[in-house]
Amino acid sequence: MSLLMAILGFLIAIGLLVAVHEYGHFWVARRLGFKVLRFSIGFGRPLLRWHGRDRDRTEYWLSAVPLGGYVKMLDGREAPIPPEDEGRAFNQRPIPARIAVLLAGAGFNFLFAVVAFALMFMVGVPGTQAIIGSVDETSPAEAAGVREQDRIVAVGDRRVTTWEGALLAMLDDMLGEGAVRLTLDSREGGAEREVRLDVAGQERALSEPGALLPGLGLRAWMPPIPPVLDEIVPGAAAEAAGLQPGDELLRVNGEAIRGWGEWVDWVRAHPDERVALEFQRDGQTRETELAIGSVIEDGRVVGRIGAGVSVDHARALAEEVRSMQRYGPLVSLQQGATRTWEMTGLTLRMLGRMVTGDVSVKNISGPINIAQYAGFSLTAGLSTFLNFLAIVSISLGIINLLPIPMLDGGQIVYQLIEWAKGSPLSERTLLICQQTGLVMLAMLMGFAFYQDIMRLLG
């Protein structure tokens, strides 16, 4: 994935989601009688600016720093209020109306997630059936009686059809129960059965990105692809070892190669090693020395030889476990609302358990990681990009409702305190709160950047 695609995906995602959030504030404020002075996407100096034709002559800005936005309303604490605008300033409107305006930004983010998920289901969500591959010995899965080629039909009380849905449900179930409850059936038929994978005390380790399935002792099943070479990259390790299209790989250092996926995993785990490779060509077994190359991928050094199998053959085999979820408009909207509700609940539980130390803070992503995912999802197709936008929109809505000064949640706390005590907070108190909020946001952003850099460094 190119740096250009990461930047493009990030700008599209952040620009769109910030516009949705700020439009929520703007739309509700206008309808509740507030005077809106400016609607800005981005911070800093305006690159584009124009005035609306409404009676308020609202300014619209597209500003230089695309990392946020704001809606500026008339406020008597900042400037004198013209006589014709009496009662329309933010600090003059009823407190319930102010809270409604502050809630609207996050509210529109959640509504956007519903629409994005609904469009995703209308386009079609490709996935892989949740069929179990190998089960590790002495793992929670083996202890629970999970067997190879079992199909996961439900996690807890939630029916699932794909690995993506199963993984999210398994993480959610683990956080709530300290165990993962699976309903399984066998691909050969038979009655469904329920198993329980006990992982109490392991939630923090298993909640790290990519750790859940290996920690449970599970691998996703894929139909075995024969290790018959089709493509040889010029100048790469495979060509240097004399391998050709049509060669079937048999053994490496005396160990049998049982399928292409197993071979790929083995090569990735042995970068820069020289190995003895047996292969078959024209019915004859031959040997060669293979010097495995290496590349940096997601901050890790992994092996690569520069060879591939037939794409058509691999695609035909993959169709056996392929799943596609596609619905009409009404069902898609229902599915979108359900997915938004589930993802919101899961995100809140994850945040709560991070605070208590029961979930790994490695799940926090900063701008670098978000940009990487944005670029990947943009190139992966419309359905994947819509899913990415919906998840980030939910996160943006939740973060803005946290009771941190400078965020909408902190501003709501101010309004509730004013409502309870019958008068606004003093300027000194507000200043202290703002400074505290800036420090908290700086620490949060600094930690997110640190997590991103650690991922890049592996």
Coordinates of N, CA and C in Angstrom, one line a residue, residues 18-162:
V18 N -15.6 14.4 10.2 CA -15.6 15.7 10.9 C -16.8 16.6 10.4
A19 N -17.0 16.6 9.1 CA -18.1 17.3 8.5 C -19.4 16.8 9.0
V20 N -19.6 15.5 9.2 CA -20.8 15.0 9.7 C -21.0 15.4 11.2
H21 N -19.9 15.3 12.0 CA -20.0 15.7 13.4 C -20.4 17.2 13.5
E22 N -19.6 18.0 12.8 CA -19.9 19.5 13.0 C -21.3 19.9 12.4
Y23 N -21.7 19.2 11.4 CA -23.0 19.5 10.8 C -24.1 19.1 11.8
G24 N -23.9 18.1 12.6 CA -24.8 17.8 13.7 C -25.0 19.0 14.6
H25 N -23.9 19.6 15.1 CA -24.0 20.8 16.0 C -24.7 21.9 15.2
F26 N -24.3 22.1 14.0 CA -24.8 23.2 13.2 C -26.3 23.1 12.9
W27 N -26.7 21.9 12.5 CA -28.1 21.7 12.2 C -29.1 21.9 13.4
V28 N -28.7 21.3 14.5 CA -29.5 21.4 15.7 C -29.5 22.8 16.2
A29 N -28.3 23.5 16.2 CA -28.2 24.9 16.7 C -29.1 25.8 15.9
R30 N -29.1 25.7 14.6 CA -30.0 26.5 13.8 C -31.5 26.3 14.1
R31 N -31.9 25.1 14.3 CA -33.3 24.8 14.6 C -33.7 25.1 16.0
L32 N -32.8 25.3 16.9 CA -33.2 25.7 18.3 C -32.9 27.1 18.5
G33 N -32.7 27.9 17.5 CA -32.7 29.4 17.7 C -31.3 30.0 18.0
F34 N -30.2 29.2 17.9 CA -28.9 29.8 18.2 C -28.4 30.5 16.9
K35 N -27.6 31.5 17.1 CA -27.0 32.2 15.9 C -25.7 31.6 15.7
V36 N -25.5 31.0 14.5 CA -24.2 30.4 14.1 C -23.4 31.4 13.3
L37 N -22.2 31.7 13.8 CA -21.3 32.7 13.1 C -20.5 32.0 12.1
R38 N -20.0 30.8 12.4 CA -19.0 30.1 11.4 C -19.2 28.6 11.5
F39 N -19.0 28.0 10.4 CA -19.0 26.5 10.3 C -17.7 26.2 9.6
S40 N -16.7 25.6 10.3 CA -15.4 25.3 9.7 C -15.0 23.8 9.7
I41 N -14.6 23.4 8.6 CA -14.0 22.0 8.5 C -12.5 22.3 8.5
G42 N -11.8 21.8 9.5 CA -10.4 22.1 9.7 C -10.1 23.2 10.6
F43 N -8.9 23.4 11.0 CA -8.5 24.5 11.9 C -7.5 25.4 11.2
G44 N -7.2 26.5 11.8 CA -6.2 27.4 11.2 C -6.8 28.3 10.2
R45 N -5.9 28.8 9.3 CA -6.3 29.8 8.3 C -7.2 29.2 7.2
P46 N -8.2 29.9 6.8 CA -9.1 29.3 5.8 C -8.4 29.2 4.4
L47 N -8.6 28.1 3.7 CA -8.2 28.0 2.3 C -9.3 28.4 1.4
L48 N -10.5 28.2 1.8 CA -11.7 28.6 1.1 C -12.7 29.2 2.1
R49 N -13.4 30.3 1.8 CA -14.4 30.9 2.7 C -15.5 31.5 1.9
W50 N -16.7 31.5 2.4 CA -17.8 32.1 1.7 C -18.9 32.4 2.8
H51 N -19.9 33.2 2.5 CA -21.0 33.5 3.4 C -22.2 32.9 2.8
G52 N -23.1 32.4 3.8 CA -24.4 31.9 3.4 C -25.3 33.0 3.1
R53 N -26.4 32.6 2.4 CA -27.4 33.6 2.0 C -28.5 33.8 3.0
D54 N -28.4 33.1 4.2 CA -29.4 33.2 5.2 C -29.3 34.6 5.9
R55 N -30.2 34.9 6.8 CA -30.3 36.2 7.4 C -29.1 36.3 8.4
D56 N -28.5 35.2 8.9 CA -27.3 35.3 9.8 C -26.0 35.5 9.0
R57 N -26.0 35.3 7.7 CA -24.8 35.4 6.9 C -23.7 34.6 7.5
T58 N -24.0 33.3 7.8 CA -23.0 32.4 8.4 C -21.8 32.2 7.5
E59 N -20.6 32.3 8.1 CA -19.3 32.0 7.4 C -19.1 30.5 7.3
Y60 N -18.6 30.1 6.1 CA -18.3 28.7 5.9 C -16.8 28.7 5.5
W61 N -16.0 27.9 6.2 CA -14.6 27.8 6.0 C -14.1 26.4 5.7
L62 N -13.2 26.3 4.8 CA -12.4 25.0 4.6 C -11.0 25.4 5.0
S63 N -10.5 24.9 6.2 CA -9.3 25.5 6.7 C -8.1 24.5 6.5
A64 N -6.9 25.0 6.8 CA -5.7 24.4 6.4 C -5.3 23.1 7.1
V65 N -5.7 23.0 8.4 CA -5.3 21.8 9.2 C -6.5 20.8 9.2
P66 N -6.5 19.7 8.5 CA -7.7 18.9 8.3 C -7.8 17.8 9.4
L67 N -7.6 18.3 10.7 CA -7.7 17.3 11.8 C -8.8 17.6 12.8
G68 N -9.8 18.2 12.3 CA -11.0 18.6 13.1 C -11.8 19.6 12.5
G69 N -12.6 20.3 13.3 CA -13.5 21.4 12.8 C -14.2 22.0 14.0
Y70 N -15.0 23.0 13.7 CA -15.8 23.6 14.8 C -17.0 24.4 14.2
V71 N -17.9 24.6 15.1 CA -19.1 25.5 14.8 C -19.0 26.6 15.9
K72 N -18.8 27.8 15.4 CA -18.7 29.0 16.3 C -20.1 29.7 16.4
M73 N -20.6 29.8 17.6 CA -21.9 30.4 17.8 C -21.7 31.8 18.5
L74 N -22.7 32.6 18.4 CA -22.7 33.9 19.1 C -22.7 33.6 20.6
D75 N -21.8 34.3 21.4 CA -21.7 34.0 22.8 C -21.4 35.3 23.5
G76 N -22.2 35.7 24.5 CA -22.0 37.0 25.2 C -20.8 37.0 26.0
R77 N -20.2 35.9 26.3 CA -18.9 35.8 27.1 C -17.7 36.2 26.2
E78 N -17.9 36.3 24.9 CA -16.8 36.6 24.0 C -16.9 37.9 23.4
A79 N -18.1 38.4 23.2 CA -18.3 39.7 22.5 C -19.6 40.3 22.9
P80 N -19.8 41.6 22.8 CA -21.1 42.2 23.0 C -22.2 41.6 22.1
I81 N -23.4 41.5 22.5 CA -24.5 40.9 21.7 C -25.3 42.1 21.1
P82 N -25.4 42.1 19.8 CA -26.2 43.2 19.1 C -27.7 43.1 19.6
P83 N -28.3 44.2 19.7 CA -29.7 44.2 20.2 C -30.6 43.3 19.4
E84 N -30.4 43.2 18.1 CA -31.3 42.4 17.3 C -31.1 40.9 17.5
D85 N -30.0 40.5 18.2 CA -29.7 39.1 18.4 C -29.8 38.7 19.9
E86 N -30.4 39.6 20.7 CA -30.7 39.2 22.1 C -31.5 37.9 22.2
G87 N -31.0 37.0 23.0 CA -31.6 35.8 23.3 C -31.2 34.7 22.3
R88 N -30.3 35.0 21.4 CA -29.8 34.0 20.4 C -28.4 33.5 20.7
A89 N -27.7 34.1 21.6 CA -26.4 33.7 22.0 C -26.4 32.4 22.7
F90 N -25.3 31.7 22.6 CA -25.2 30.4 23.3 C -25.5 30.5 24.8
N91 N -24.9 31.4 25.4 CA -25.0 31.5 26.9 C -26.4 32.1 27.3
Q92 N -27.2 32.5 26.3 CA -28.6 33.0 26.6 C -29.7 32.0 26.3
R93 N -29.3 30.9 25.7 CA -30.3 29.9 25.3 C -30.5 29.0 26.5
P94 N -31.7 28.3 26.6 CA -31.9 27.4 27.7 C -30.9 26.3 27.8
I95 N -30.6 25.9 29.0 CA -29.5 24.9 29.2 C -29.9 23.6 28.5
P96 N -31.2 23.1 28.5 CA -31.5 21.9 27.7 C -31.2 22.0 26.2
A97 N -31.4 23.2 25.7 CA -31.1 23.4 24.3 C -29.6 23.4 24.0
R98 N -28.8 24.0 24.9 CA -27.4 23.9 24.8 C -26.9 22.5 24.8
I99 N -27.4 21.7 25.7 CA -27.0 20.3 25.8 C -27.4 19.5 24.6
A100 N -28.5 19.8 24.0 CA -29.0 19.2 22.8 C -28.0 19.5 21.6
V101 N -27.5 20.7 21.6 CA -26.6 21.1 20.5 C -25.3 20.4 20.7
L102 N -24.8 20.2 22.0 CA -23.5 19.6 22.2 C -23.6 18.1 22.0
L103 N -24.8 17.5 22.2 CA -25.0 16.0 22.0 C -25.1 15.7 20.5
A104 N -25.5 16.7 19.7 CA -25.9 16.5 18.3 C -24.7 16.0 17.5
G105 N -23.5 16.5 17.8 CA -22.3 16.1 17.0 C -22.1 14.6 17.0
A106 N -22.1 14.0 18.3 CA -21.9 12.6 18.4 C -23.1 11.8 17.9
G107 N -24.3 12.4 18.1 CA -25.5 11.8 17.6 C -25.5 11.6 16.1
F108 N -25.0 12.6 15.3 CA -24.9 12.5 13.9 C -23.8 11.5 13.5
N109 N -22.8 11.3 14.3 CA -21.8 10.3 14.0 C -22.4 8.9 14.1
F110 N -23.2 8.7 15.1 CA -23.9 7.4 15.3 C -24.9 7.1 14.1
L111 N -25.6 8.2 13.8 CA -26.5 8.1 12.6 C -25.8 7.8 11.3
F112 N -24.6 8.4 11.2 CA -23.8 8.1 10.0 C -23.4 6.7 10.0
A113 N -23.0 6.2 11.1 CA -22.6 4.8 11.2 C -23.7 3.8 10.8
V114 N -24.9 4.1 11.2 CA -26.1 3.3 10.8 C -26.2 3.3 9.3
V115 N -26.1 4.5 8.7 CA -26.2 4.6 7.2 C -25.1 3.9 6.5
A116 N -23.9 4.1 7.0 CA -22.7 3.5 6.4 C -22.8 2.0 6.4
F117 N -23.2 1.4 7.6 CA -23.3 0.0 7.7 C -24.4 -0.5 6.8
A118 N -25.5 0.2 6.7 CA -26.6 -0.2 5.9 C -26.2 -0.2 4.4
L119 N -25.5 0.8 4.0 CA -25.0 0.8 2.6 C -24.0 -0.4 2.4
M120 N -23.2 -0.7 3.4 CA -22.3 -1.8 3.3 C -23.1 -3.1 3.1
F121 N -24.1 -3.3 3.8 CA -24.9 -4.5 3.6 C -25.7 -4.6 2.3
M122 N -26.0 -3.4 1.8 CA -26.7 -3.3 0.5 C -25.7 -3.6 -0.7
V123 N -24.4 -3.1 -0.5 CA -23.4 -3.4 -1.5 C -23.0 -4.9 -1.4
G124 N -23.0 -5.4 -0.2 CA -22.6 -6.8 0.0 C -21.3 -6.9 0.8
V125 N -21.4 -7.7 1.8 CA -20.2 -7.9 2.8 C -19.6 -9.3 2.5
P126 N -18.4 -9.3 1.8 CA -17.8 -10.6 1.6 C -17.1 -11.1 2.9
G127 N -17.0 -12.3 3.1 CA -16.4 -12.9 4.3 C -16.1 -14.3 4.1
T128 N -15.6 -14.9 5.1 CA -15.2 -16.3 5.1 C -16.0 -17.0 6.2
Q129 N -16.6 -18.2 5.9 CA -17.3 -18.9 6.8 C -16.5 -19.3 8.1
A130 N -17.1 -19.2 9.2 CA -16.4 -19.4 10.5 C -16.2 -20.9 10.7
I131 N -15.3 -21.5 10.0 CA -15.0 -23.0 10.1 C -13.7 -23.1 10.8
I132 N -13.6 -24.0 11.8 CA -12.4 -24.2 12.5 C -11.4 -25.0 11.7
G133 N -10.1 -24.5 11.7 CA -9.0 -25.3 11.1 C -8.4 -26.1 12.2
S134 N -7.1 -26.0 12.4 CA -6.4 -26.8 13.4 C -6.7 -26.3 14.8
V135 N -6.6 -27.2 15.8 CA -6.8 -26.8 17.2 C -5.6 -27.2 17.9
D136 N -4.9 -26.2 18.6 CA -3.7 -26.4 19.3 C -3.9 -27.3 20.5
E137 N -2.9 -28.2 20.7 CA -2.9 -29.0 21.9 C -2.7 -28.2 23.2
T138 N -3.3 -28.6 24.3 CA -3.3 -28.0 25.6 C -3.8 -26.6 25.5
S139 N -4.7 -26.2 24.6 CA -5.3 -24.9 24.5 C -6.7 -24.9 25.1
P140 N -7.2 -23.7 25.4 CA -8.6 -23.6 25.8 C -9.6 -24.3 24.9
A141 N -9.3 -24.2 23.6 CA -10.2 -24.7 22.6 C -10.2 -26.3 22.7
E142 N -9.0 -26.9 22.8 CA -8.9 -28.3 22.9 C -9.6 -28.8 24.2
A143 N -9.3 -28.1 25.3 CA -9.9 -28.5 26.5 C -11.5 -28.4 26.5
A144 N -12.0 -27.5 25.7 CA -13.5 -27.4 25.6 C -14.1 -28.4 24.6
G145 N -13.2 -29.1 23.8 CA -13.7 -30.1 22.9 C -14.0 -29.6 21.5
V146 N -13.4 -28.5 21.1 CA -13.5 -28.0 19.8 C -12.7 -28.9 18.8
R147 N -13.3 -29.2 17.7 CA -12.6 -30.1 16.7 C -12.4 -29.4 15.4
E148 N -11.4 -29.9 14.7 CA -11.1 -29.3 13.3 C -12.4 -29.5 12.4
Q149 N -12.7 -28.5 11.6 CA -13.8 -28.5 10.7 C -15.2 -28.3 11.4
D150 N -15.2 -28.0 12.7 CA -16.4 -27.5 13.4 C -16.7 -26.2 12.8
R151 N -18.0 -25.9 12.6 CA -18.5 -24.6 12.2 C -19.1 -23.8 13.3
I152 N -18.6 -22.6 13.5 CA -19.2 -21.7 14.6 C -20.5 -21.1 14.0
V153 N -21.6 -21.5 14.7 CA -22.9 -20.9 14.3 C -23.4 -19.8 15.2
A154 N -22.9 -19.8 16.4 CA -23.3 -18.7 17.4 C -22.1 -18.6 18.4
V155 N -22.0 -17.3 18.9 CA -21.1 -17.0 20.0 C -22.0 -16.4 21.1
G156 N -22.1 -17.0 22.2 CA -23.0 -16.5 23.2 C -24.4 -16.7 22.7
D157 N -25.2 -15.6 22.7 CA -26.5 -15.6 22.2 C -26.6 -15.0 20.8
R158 N -25.5 -14.8 20.2 CA -25.4 -14.1 18.9 C -25.1 -15.0 17.7
R159 N -26.0 -15.1 16.8 CA -25.7 -16.0 15.6 C -24.7 -15.3 14.7
V160 N -23.8 -16.1 14.1 CA -22.7 -15.6 13.3 C -22.6 -16.4 12.1
T161 N -22.1 -15.8 11.0 CA -21.9 -16.6 9.7 C -20.5 -16.5 9.2
T162 N -19.8 -15.4 9.6 CA -18.4 -15.2 9.1 C -17.4 -15.1 10.2

